[in-house]
């Protein structure tokens, strides 16, 4: 309204003219509050909890107090709810057929099951058949051993039947501590085998009996245990030496295989770095290798590959360029040997000179193959001597009870 009066030129009273401060900061209308009585926060209650209980929206009539979330560990767990009906059991007596004293035992079985008087697992108790000797058989065949008496033999037979041929336990229960486990085994198996022979002579079929195909060897059993004791009581130095010998053996075997493959590639006229698949016959040849120096002496064992050309070529090209089918190293070695012979600059390449020069190259390559074969065989011989020497030294040290510590290479 004041703006309109200002435009029309109407004077505005001074008391109605708004000031700059009034325009920039207009006063807000104050609303009167009803006076409220503030209550004092009780002791022991936090400010946040008291503010919640003071709110009119959370009065006692509208919102109930929250339930407690803390449970004492002394409270019992909720009882498990069982949906199905439990099975009834009963206490039932049974007997064990393996026992001869008539003992009665009890166990729990279900009510709907029929009680079995015998033990259900008794069928797994299969006793060992112990052959028994008579007094006449013992007096005639078994009483001649001076190291055994009739009482000791009867005790051994009783323990074998009672303990199911567990000779370690039998040796522990045997009265005579001078008898070893091997002595007990030898006595038992010797008498049992003789009883089988007597029963077979009387017409009984004993071919399916386990002892008919078994013979106990006391010396072999003693030697077997001694070998196991030596193997078990090996020291750290002996284990290291054994690993060293195994590594040496693998290295020698690898050298032999590489040498065989190298000679095979040389014989075929192919580069050494070309891999070929070995057959089973090649693996057998590694074990039964024969001397192949005679094959290298054959002048026809070297076959040069003919260079393929689509046009005319000079005859002198075959004299100046190395033949195809051989490696670079062998070609350089061939040129060096020909240079040593003073034929570095070949004469006029006539037909006869070219053929003679080709034959010379073949003979030089044969010489190179022979040198490589001799060097390989000398290397194999040296490896074999080192391996045999190490094995012989090890056997000598083991026989003397000494241990040789393998020498380690300094880094």
Short mmCIF file of C-alpha atoms in Angstrom, two decimals:
data_model
loop_
_atom_site.label_atom_id
_atom_site.label_comp_id
_atom_site.label_asym_id
_atom_site.label_seq_id
_atom_site.Cartn_x
_atom_site.Cartn_y
_atom_site.Cartn_z
CA UNK A 1 0.00 0.00 0.00
CA UNK A 2 2.84 2.35 0.75
CA UNK A 3 4.29 1.68 -2.69
CA UNK A 4 1.03 2.74 -4.38
CA UNK A 5 0.85 5.96 -2.36
CA UNK A 6 4.43 6.70 -3.26
CA UNK A 7 3.69 6.29 -6.97
CA UNK A 8 0.58 8.51 -6.83
CA UNK A 9 2.46 11.14 -4.89
CA UNK A 10 0.31 10.87 -1.75
CA UNK A 11 2.08 11.84 1.43
CA UNK A 12 2.61 9.07 3.91
CA UNK A 13 2.57 9.79 7.63
CA UNK A 14 5.90 9.49 9.34
CA UNK A 15 4.72 7.00 11.93
CA UNK A 16 3.49 4.71 9.13
CA UNK A 17 6.76 4.83 7.20
CA UNK A 18 8.59 1.51 7.76
CA UNK A 19 12.23 1.71 8.63
CA UNK A 20 15.02 -0.24 7.02
CA UNK A 21 15.58 -2.34 10.13
CA UNK A 22 11.88 -3.20 10.25
CA UNK A 23 11.93 -4.35 6.64
CA UNK A 24 15.10 -6.41 7.01
CA UNK A 25 14.21 -8.00 10.35
CA UNK A 26 10.53 -8.32 10.78
CA UNK A 27 9.36 -9.28 14.26
CA UNK A 28 7.78 -12.67 14.72
CA UNK A 29 4.57 -13.10 16.50
CA UNK A 30 5.02 -14.70 19.83
CA UNK A 31 2.60 -17.40 20.90
CA UNK A 32 1.77 -17.63 24.51
CA UNK A 33 2.32 -20.94 26.22
CA UNK A 34 0.39 -22.26 29.06
CA UNK A 35 2.59 -22.40 32.03
CA UNK A 36 3.84 -25.95 32.77
CA UNK A 37 5.23 -27.26 35.94
CA UNK A 38 8.64 -28.91 35.43
CA UNK A 39 9.28 -32.00 37.47
CA UNK A 40 12.69 -32.81 38.86
CA UNK A 41 14.49 -35.86 37.39
CA UNK A 42 14.66 -38.58 40.03
CA UNK A 43 18.03 -39.91 41.07
CA UNK A 44 19.36 -43.06 39.35
CA UNK A 45 17.45 -42.46 36.10
CA UNK A 46 19.24 -41.28 33.00
CA UNK A 47 18.14 -38.15 31.17
CA UNK A 48 17.10 -40.02 28.04
CA UNK A 49 14.91 -42.47 29.91
CA UNK A 50 13.29 -39.66 31.90
CA UNK A 51 12.61 -37.72 28.69
CA UNK A 52 10.80 -40.74 27.24
CA UNK A 53 8.63 -41.22 30.30
CA UNK A 54 7.83 -37.47 30.46
CA UNK A 55 6.44 -37.40 26.88
CA UNK A 56 2.63 -37.30 26.75
CA UNK A 57 2.64 -39.77 23.84
CA UNK A 58 4.30 -42.39 26.01
CA UNK A 59 2.07 -42.19 29.00
CA UNK A 60 1.29 -45.17 31.11
CA UNK A 61 -2.21 -45.41 29.64
CA UNK A 62 -1.02 -45.57 26.00
CA UNK A 63 2.37 -47.39 25.86
CA UNK A 64 3.20 -50.17 28.31
CA UNK A 65 6.76 -50.46 29.55
CA UNK A 66 9.05 -52.61 27.35
CA UNK A 67 9.64 -56.20 28.50
CA UNK A 68 13.00 -57.04 30.00
CA UNK A 69 15.55 -58.54 27.59
CA UNK A 70 18.08 -59.81 30.13
CA UNK A 71 17.73 -63.37 31.38
CA UNK A 72 19.66 -64.82 34.22
CA UNK A 73 22.03 -67.69 33.29
CA UNK A 74 20.57 -69.64 36.20
CA UNK A 75 17.26 -70.00 34.44
CA UNK A 76 16.58 -73.37 32.82
CA UNK A 77 16.20 -73.82 29.06
CA UNK A 78 12.85 -74.34 27.52
CA UNK A 79 11.88 -77.97 27.47
CA UNK A 80 12.24 -79.67 24.09
CA UNK A 81 8.94 -80.40 22.45
CA UNK A 82 8.76 -83.98 21.21
CA UNK A 83 6.30 -84.46 18.40
CA UNK A 84 6.62 -88.26 18.00
CA UNK A 85 6.00 -90.99 20.49
CA UNK A 86 9.12 -92.39 22.23
CA UNK A 87 10.14 -96.02 21.80
CA UNK A 88 9.90 -98.32 24.76
CA UNK A 89 12.89 -100.48 25.69
CA UNK A 90 13.30 -103.49 27.92
CA UNK A 91 16.16 -105.15 29.80
CA UNK A 92 16.66 -108.59 28.23
CA UNK A 93 19.06 -111.42 29.18
CA UNK A 94 21.28 -113.25 26.64
CA UNK A 95 24.11 -115.79 26.47
CA UNK A 96 27.41 -115.74 24.58
CA UNK A 97 28.08 -119.03 22.75
CA UNK A 98 31.84 -118.35 22.88
CA UNK A 99 31.81 -118.85 26.64
CA UNK A 100 31.55 -122.27 28.24
CA UNK A 101 30.80 -121.16 31.80
CA UNK A 102 27.12 -120.42 31.11
CA UNK A 103 27.36 -116.73 32.08
CA UNK A 104 24.19 -114.66 31.64
CA UNK A 105 24.43 -111.06 30.41
CA UNK A 106 21.80 -108.37 29.87
CA UNK A 107 21.28 -105.63 27.32
CA UNK A 108 18.56 -103.21 26.20
CA UNK A 109 16.29 -104.14 23.28
CA UNK A 110 13.13 -102.55 21.89
CA UNK A 111 9.81 -103.78 23.16
CA UNK A 112 8.53 -104.78 19.71
CA UNK A 113 11.63 -106.91 19.03
CA UNK A 114 11.75 -110.54 19.97
CA UNK A 115 14.38 -111.33 22.52
CA UNK A 116 17.24 -113.54 21.25
CA UNK A 117 18.82 -115.79 23.79
CA UNK A 118 22.19 -115.93 21.97
CA UNK A 119 24.41 -112.92 21.33
CA UNK A 120 23.72 -111.50 17.86
CA UNK A 121 27.42 -110.88 17.07
CA UNK A 122 28.49 -114.40 18.01
CA UNK A 123 28.50 -115.40 14.32
CA UNK A 124 31.63 -113.29 13.82
CA UNK A 125 33.54 -115.30 16.39
CA UNK A 126 35.28 -117.85 14.15
CA UNK A 127 37.79 -119.89 16.15
CA UNK A 128 41.04 -121.07 14.57
CA UNK A 129 41.35 -124.78 14.01
CA UNK A 130 44.23 -126.08 16.08
CA UNK A 131 45.39 -129.56 15.10
CA UNK A 132 45.69 -131.85 18.12
CA UNK A 133 48.22 -134.65 18.52
CA UNK A 134 47.71 -137.88 20.38
CA UNK A 135 50.02 -139.46 22.93
CA UNK A 136 51.13 -142.10 20.44
CA UNK A 137 51.92 -139.47 17.78
CA UNK A 138 53.91 -137.37 20.24
CA UNK A 139 55.93 -140.30 21.52
CA UNK A 140 56.68 -141.48 17.99
CA UNK A 141 57.33 -138.22 16.11
CA UNK A 142 57.68 -135.22 18.45
CA UNK A 143 59.54 -136.40 21.54
CA UNK A 144 62.99 -136.46 19.88
CA UNK A 145 63.60 -132.72 20.12
CA UNK A 146 65.92 -132.15 23.13
CA UNK A 147 64.96 -128.47 23.45
CA UNK A 148 61.29 -129.21 24.13
CA UNK A 149 59.53 -131.30 26.78
CA UNK A 150 56.02 -132.68 26.78
CA UNK A 151 54.86 -130.16 29.40
CA UNK A 152 56.22 -127.20 27.41
CA UNK A 153 54.58 -128.47 24.22
CA UNK A 154 51.23 -128.93 25.96
CA UNK A 155 51.49 -125.42 27.43
CA UNK A 156 52.27 -123.99 23.98
CA UNK A 157 49.29 -125.77 22.46
CA UNK A 158 46.99 -124.54 25.22
CA UNK A 159 48.10 -120.93 24.75
CA UNK A 160 47.80 -121.16 20.95
CA UNK A 161 44.21 -122.33 21.28
CA UNK A 162 43.37 -119.77 23.96
CA UNK A 163 45.00 -116.75 22.28
CA UNK A 164 44.27 -117.61 18.60
CA UNK A 165 47.92 -117.89 17.52
CA UNK A 166 48.89 -114.39 18.68
CA UNK A 167 52.50 -115.36 19.17
CA UNK A 168 53.59 -112.05 20.70
CA UNK A 169 51.07 -112.52 23.52
CA UNK A 170 51.87 -116.25 23.66
CA UNK A 171 55.56 -115.44 24.12
CA UNK A 172 54.64 -113.06 26.94
CA UNK A 173 52.56 -115.76 28.71
CA UNK A 174 54.94 -118.65 28.09
CA UNK A 175 56.68 -119.83 31.29
CA UNK A 176 60.15 -120.33 29.76
CA UNK A 177 61.55 -116.88 28.97
CA UNK A 178 64.55 -118.36 27.11
CA UNK A 179 62.31 -119.39 24.23
CA UNK A 180 62.06 -116.74 21.50
CA UNK A 181 59.04 -116.05 19.32
CA UNK A 182 60.76 -117.81 16.43
CA UNK A 183 61.29 -120.92 18.60
CA UNK A 184 57.59 -121.01 19.49
CA UNK A 185 56.55 -120.57 15.85
CA UNK A 186 58.95 -123.23 14.63
CA UNK A 187 57.70 -125.74 17.21
CA UNK A 188 54.04 -125.10 16.44
CA UNK A 189 54.28 -125.12 12.63
CA UNK A 190 56.58 -128.14 12.55
CA UNK A 191 54.22 -130.28 14.64
CA UNK A 192 51.09 -129.03 12.82
CA UNK A 193 52.56 -129.79 9.41
CA UNK A 194 53.58 -133.26 10.55
CA UNK A 195 50.05 -133.90 11.87
CA UNK A 196 48.68 -132.88 8.46
CA UNK A 197 50.99 -135.38 6.76
CA UNK A 198 49.86 -138.13 9.13
CA UNK A 199 46.19 -137.28 8.52
CA UNK A 200 46.75 -137.27 4.76
CA UNK A 201 48.43 -140.66 4.99
CA UNK A 202 45.36 -142.02 6.80
CA UNK A 203 43.05 -140.93 3.95
CA UNK A 204 41.85 -137.50 5.06
CA UNK A 205 41.63 -134.62 2.58
CA UNK A 206 44.06 -131.94 3.84
CA UNK A 207 44.75 -130.16 0.55
CA UNK A 208 42.61 -127.13 1.47
CA UNK A 209 44.16 -126.62 4.86
CA UNK A 210 46.17 -123.36 5.08
CA UNK A 211 49.21 -125.12 6.58
CA UNK A 212 49.40 -127.47 3.59
CA UNK A 213 50.86 -124.63 1.49
CA UNK A 214 52.86 -122.87 4.21
CA UNK A 215 56.34 -123.65 5.48
CA UNK A 216 57.89 -121.65 8.31
CA UNK A 217 61.57 -120.72 7.81
CA UNK A 218 63.16 -119.73 11.11
CA UNK A 219 66.39 -118.35 9.60
CA UNK A 220 64.52 -116.20 7.07
CA UNK A 221 62.25 -114.84 9.82
CA UNK A 222 65.24 -113.86 11.99
CA UNK A 223 66.99 -112.24 9.01
CA UNK A 224 63.81 -110.35 8.10
CA UNK A 225 63.52 -108.86 11.60
CA UNK A 226 67.20 -107.93 11.63
CA UNK A 227 66.80 -106.14 8.31
CA UNK A 228 63.79 -104.24 9.62
CA UNK A 229 65.71 -103.24 12.75
CA UNK A 230 68.61 -101.95 10.65
CA UNK A 231 66.19 -100.04 8.46
CA UNK A 232 64.41 -98.55 11.46
CA UNK A 233 67.59 -97.62 13.37
CA UNK A 234 69.23 -95.72 10.52
CA UNK A 235 70.89 -92.47 11.49
CA UNK A 236 70.49 -89.09 9.85
CA UNK A 237 73.86 -89.46 8.11
CA UNK A 238 72.86 -92.81 6.59
CA UNK A 239 69.59 -91.36 5.31
CA UNK A 240 71.47 -88.46 3.73
CA UNK A 241 73.93 -90.83 2.09
CA UNK A 242 71.09 -92.96 0.74
CA UNK A 243 69.41 -89.90 -0.76
CA UNK A 244 72.73 -88.90 -2.30
CA UNK A 245 73.13 -92.35 -3.90
CA UNK A 246 69.57 -92.26 -5.22
CA UNK A 247 70.18 -88.84 -6.76
CA UNK A 248 73.45 -90.08 -8.30
CA UNK A 249 71.67 -93.10 -9.75
CA UNK A 250 68.99 -90.91 -11.32
CA UNK A 251 71.63 -88.61 -12.75
CA UNK A 252 73.52 -91.54 -14.34
CA UNK A 253 70.28 -92.93 -15.76
CA UNK A 254 69.44 -89.52 -17.22
CA UNK A 255 72.91 -89.26 -18.78
CA UNK A 256 72.51 -92.68 -20.39
CA UNK A 257 69.13 -91.75 -21.82
CA UNK A 258 70.39 -88.47 -23.25
CA UNK A 259 73.42 -90.22 -24.77
CA UNK A 260 71.22 -92.86 -26.36
CA UNK A 261 68.89 -90.23 -27.80
CA UNK A 262 71.81 -88.19 -29.11
CA UNK A 263 73.37 -91.16 -30.91
CA UNK A 264 70.01 -92.11 -32.33
CA UNK A 265 69.52 -88.62 -33.77
CA UNK A 266 73.04 -88.63 -35.21
CA UNK A 267 72.42 -91.99 -36.87
CA UNK A 268 69.19 -90.72 -38.42
CA UNK A 269 70.85 -87.49 -39.62
CA UNK A 270 68.43 -85.22 -37.70
CA UNK A 271 69.31 -82.33 -35.38
CA UNK A 272 69.86 -83.25 -31.73
CA UNK A 273 67.38 -80.69 -30.45
CA UNK A 274 64.48 -82.32 -32.35
CA UNK A 275 62.33 -84.37 -29.97
CA UNK A 276 61.09 -87.77 -31.05
CA UNK A 277 58.62 -90.07 -29.43
CA UNK A 278 60.12 -93.23 -27.96
CA UNK A 279 58.40 -96.56 -28.28
CA UNK A 280 58.53 -99.48 -25.86
CA UNK A 281 61.31 -101.07 -27.87
CA UNK A 282 63.45 -97.95 -27.39
CA UNK A 283 62.98 -98.21 -23.62
CA UNK A 284 64.16 -101.82 -23.73
CA UNK A 285 67.20 -100.82 -25.79
CA UNK A 286 68.28 -98.47 -23.00
CA UNK A 287 68.72 -101.48 -20.73
CA UNK A 288 70.20 -103.82 -23.37
CA UNK A 289 72.42 -101.36 -25.26
CA UNK A 290 74.95 -102.75 -27.75
CA UNK A 291 78.08 -101.22 -29.15
CA UNK A 292 77.24 -99.17 -32.25
CA UNK A 293 80.75 -98.09 -33.29
CA UNK A 294 80.58 -100.55 -36.21
CA UNK A 295 77.53 -98.72 -37.55
CA UNK A 296 79.36 -95.43 -37.42
CA UNK A 297 82.25 -96.86 -39.44
CA UNK A 298 79.87 -97.67 -42.28
CA UNK A 299 80.37 -94.88 -44.88
CA UNK A 300 76.71 -95.11 -45.87
CA UNK A 301 75.45 -94.11 -42.44
CA UNK A 302 75.61 -90.41 -43.41
CA UNK A 303 72.87 -89.26 -45.75
CA UNK A 304 72.79 -85.66 -46.89
CA UNK A 305 69.50 -84.06 -47.71
CA UNK A 306 69.24 -82.78 -51.24
CA UNK A 307 68.55 -79.09 -51.54
CA UNK A 308 65.33 -78.44 -53.38
CA UNK A 309 65.61 -75.85 -56.15
CA UNK A 310 63.13 -74.78 -58.76
CA UNK A 311 65.75 -73.82 -61.34
CA UNK A 312 69.33 -74.42 -62.40
CA UNK A 313 72.02 -74.40 -59.71
CA UNK A 314 75.80 -74.31 -59.92
CA UNK A 315 77.81 -77.41 -59.10
CA UNK A 316 80.21 -75.34 -57.03
CA UNK A 317 77.35 -74.41 -54.68
CA UNK A 318 77.47 -77.89 -53.10
CA UNK A 319 81.18 -77.40 -52.31
CA UNK A 320 80.93 -73.98 -50.69
CA UNK A 321 77.70 -74.38 -48.68
CA UNK A 322 77.38 -76.85 -45.76
CA UNK A 323 75.26 -79.93 -46.43
CA UNK A 324 71.66 -79.93 -45.25
CA UNK A 325 70.49 -82.15 -42.41
CA UNK A 326 73.33 -81.52 -39.94
CA UNK A 327 73.52 -79.08 -37.10
CA UNK A 328 75.31 -75.76 -37.16
CA UNK A 329 77.89 -76.93 -34.60
CA UNK A 330 78.73 -80.03 -36.60
CA UNK A 331 78.97 -77.99 -39.82
CA UNK A 332 81.46 -75.57 -38.25
CA UNK A 333 83.48 -78.48 -36.87
CA UNK A 334 83.51 -80.08 -40.34
CA UNK A 335 84.77 -76.85 -41.95
CA UNK A 336 87.51 -76.53 -39.32
CA UNK A 337 88.77 -80.09 -39.96
CA UNK A 338 88.76 -79.54 -43.75
CA UNK A 339 90.69 -76.29 -43.21
CA UNK A 340 93.26 -78.20 -41.12
CA UNK A 341 93.73 -80.57 -44.07
CA UNK A 342 94.62 -77.61 -46.28
CA UNK A 343 91.55 -77.83 -48.55
CA UNK A 344 89.96 -74.57 -47.51
CA UNK A 345 89.83 -73.34 -51.15
CA UNK A 346 88.59 -76.23 -53.31
CA UNK A 347 89.85 -76.48 -56.91
CA UNK A 348 87.78 -76.22 -60.03
CA UNK A 349 84.41 -77.88 -59.31
CA UNK A 350 84.41 -80.53 -61.96
CA UNK A 351 82.17 -83.61 -61.62
CA UNK A 352 85.01 -85.78 -60.23
CA UNK A 353 86.18 -83.05 -57.81
CA UNK A 354 82.62 -82.45 -56.55
CA UNK A 355 82.06 -86.16 -55.88
CA UNK A 356 85.41 -86.48 -54.11
CA UNK A 357 84.67 -83.40 -52.04
CA UNK A 358 81.27 -84.86 -51.04
CA UNK A 359 82.93 -88.13 -49.98
CA UNK A 360 85.45 -86.14 -47.96
CA UNK A 361 82.61 -84.39 -46.14
CA UNK A 362 81.02 -87.75 -45.33
CA UNK A 363 84.25 -89.10 -43.90
CA UNK A 364 84.79 -85.95 -41.82
CA UNK A 365 81.25 -86.21 -40.41
CA UNK A 366 81.91 -89.89 -39.63
CA UNK A 367 85.06 -88.83 -37.76
CA UNK A 368 83.07 -86.27 -35.78
CA UNK A 369 80.43 -88.90 -34.87
CA UNK A 370 83.15 -91.33 -33.77
CA UNK A 371 84.75 -88.71 -31.55
CA UNK A 372 81.39 -87.90 -29.98
CA UNK A 373 80.64 -91.60 -29.47
CA UNK A 374 84.02 -92.25 -27.82
CA UNK A 375 83.60 -89.22 -25.54
CA UNK A 376 80.10 -90.34 -24.55
CA UNK A 377 81.26 -93.89 -23.77
CA UNK A 378 84.18 -92.61 -21.70
CA UNK A 379 81.79 -90.38 -19.77
CA UNK A 380 79.42 -93.30 -19.15
CA UNK A 381 82.30 -95.47 -18.04
CA UNK A 382 83.42 -92.83 -15.58
CA UNK A 383 79.87 -92.48 -14.21
CA UNK A 384 79.59 -96.26 -13.85
CA UNK A 385 82.90 -96.43 -11.97
CA UNK A 386 81.82 -93.65 -9.62
CA UNK A 387 78.48 -95.36 -8.97
CA UNK A 388 80.05 -98.77 -8.37
CA UNK A 389 82.66 -97.21 -6.11
CA UNK A 390 80.01 -95.44 -4.02
CA UNK A 391 77.93 -98.61 -3.67
CA UNK A 392 80.98 -100.72 -2.78
CA UNK A 393 82.09 -98.16 -0.20
CA UNK A 394 78.63 -98.08 1.32
CA UNK A 395 78.44 -101.88 1.59
CA UNK A 396 81.90 -101.99 3.16
CA UNK A 397 80.96 -99.31 5.70
CA UNK A 398 77.70 -101.03 6.59
CA UNK A 399 79.49 -104.34 7.06
CA UNK A 400 82.06 -102.68 9.33
CA UNK A 401 79.39 -100.75 11.25
CA UNK A 402 80.67 -97.37 10.08
CA UNK A 403 78.80 -94.53 8.46
CA UNK A 404 80.45 -92.28 5.90
CA UNK A 405 79.04 -88.78 5.83
CA UNK A 406 78.58 -87.61 2.21
CA UNK A 407 80.65 -84.61 1.24
CA UNK A 408 78.63 -81.57 0.38
CA UNK A 409 79.67 -79.07 -2.23
CA UNK A 410 80.56 -75.63 -1.00
CA UNK A 411 78.33 -72.88 -2.27
#
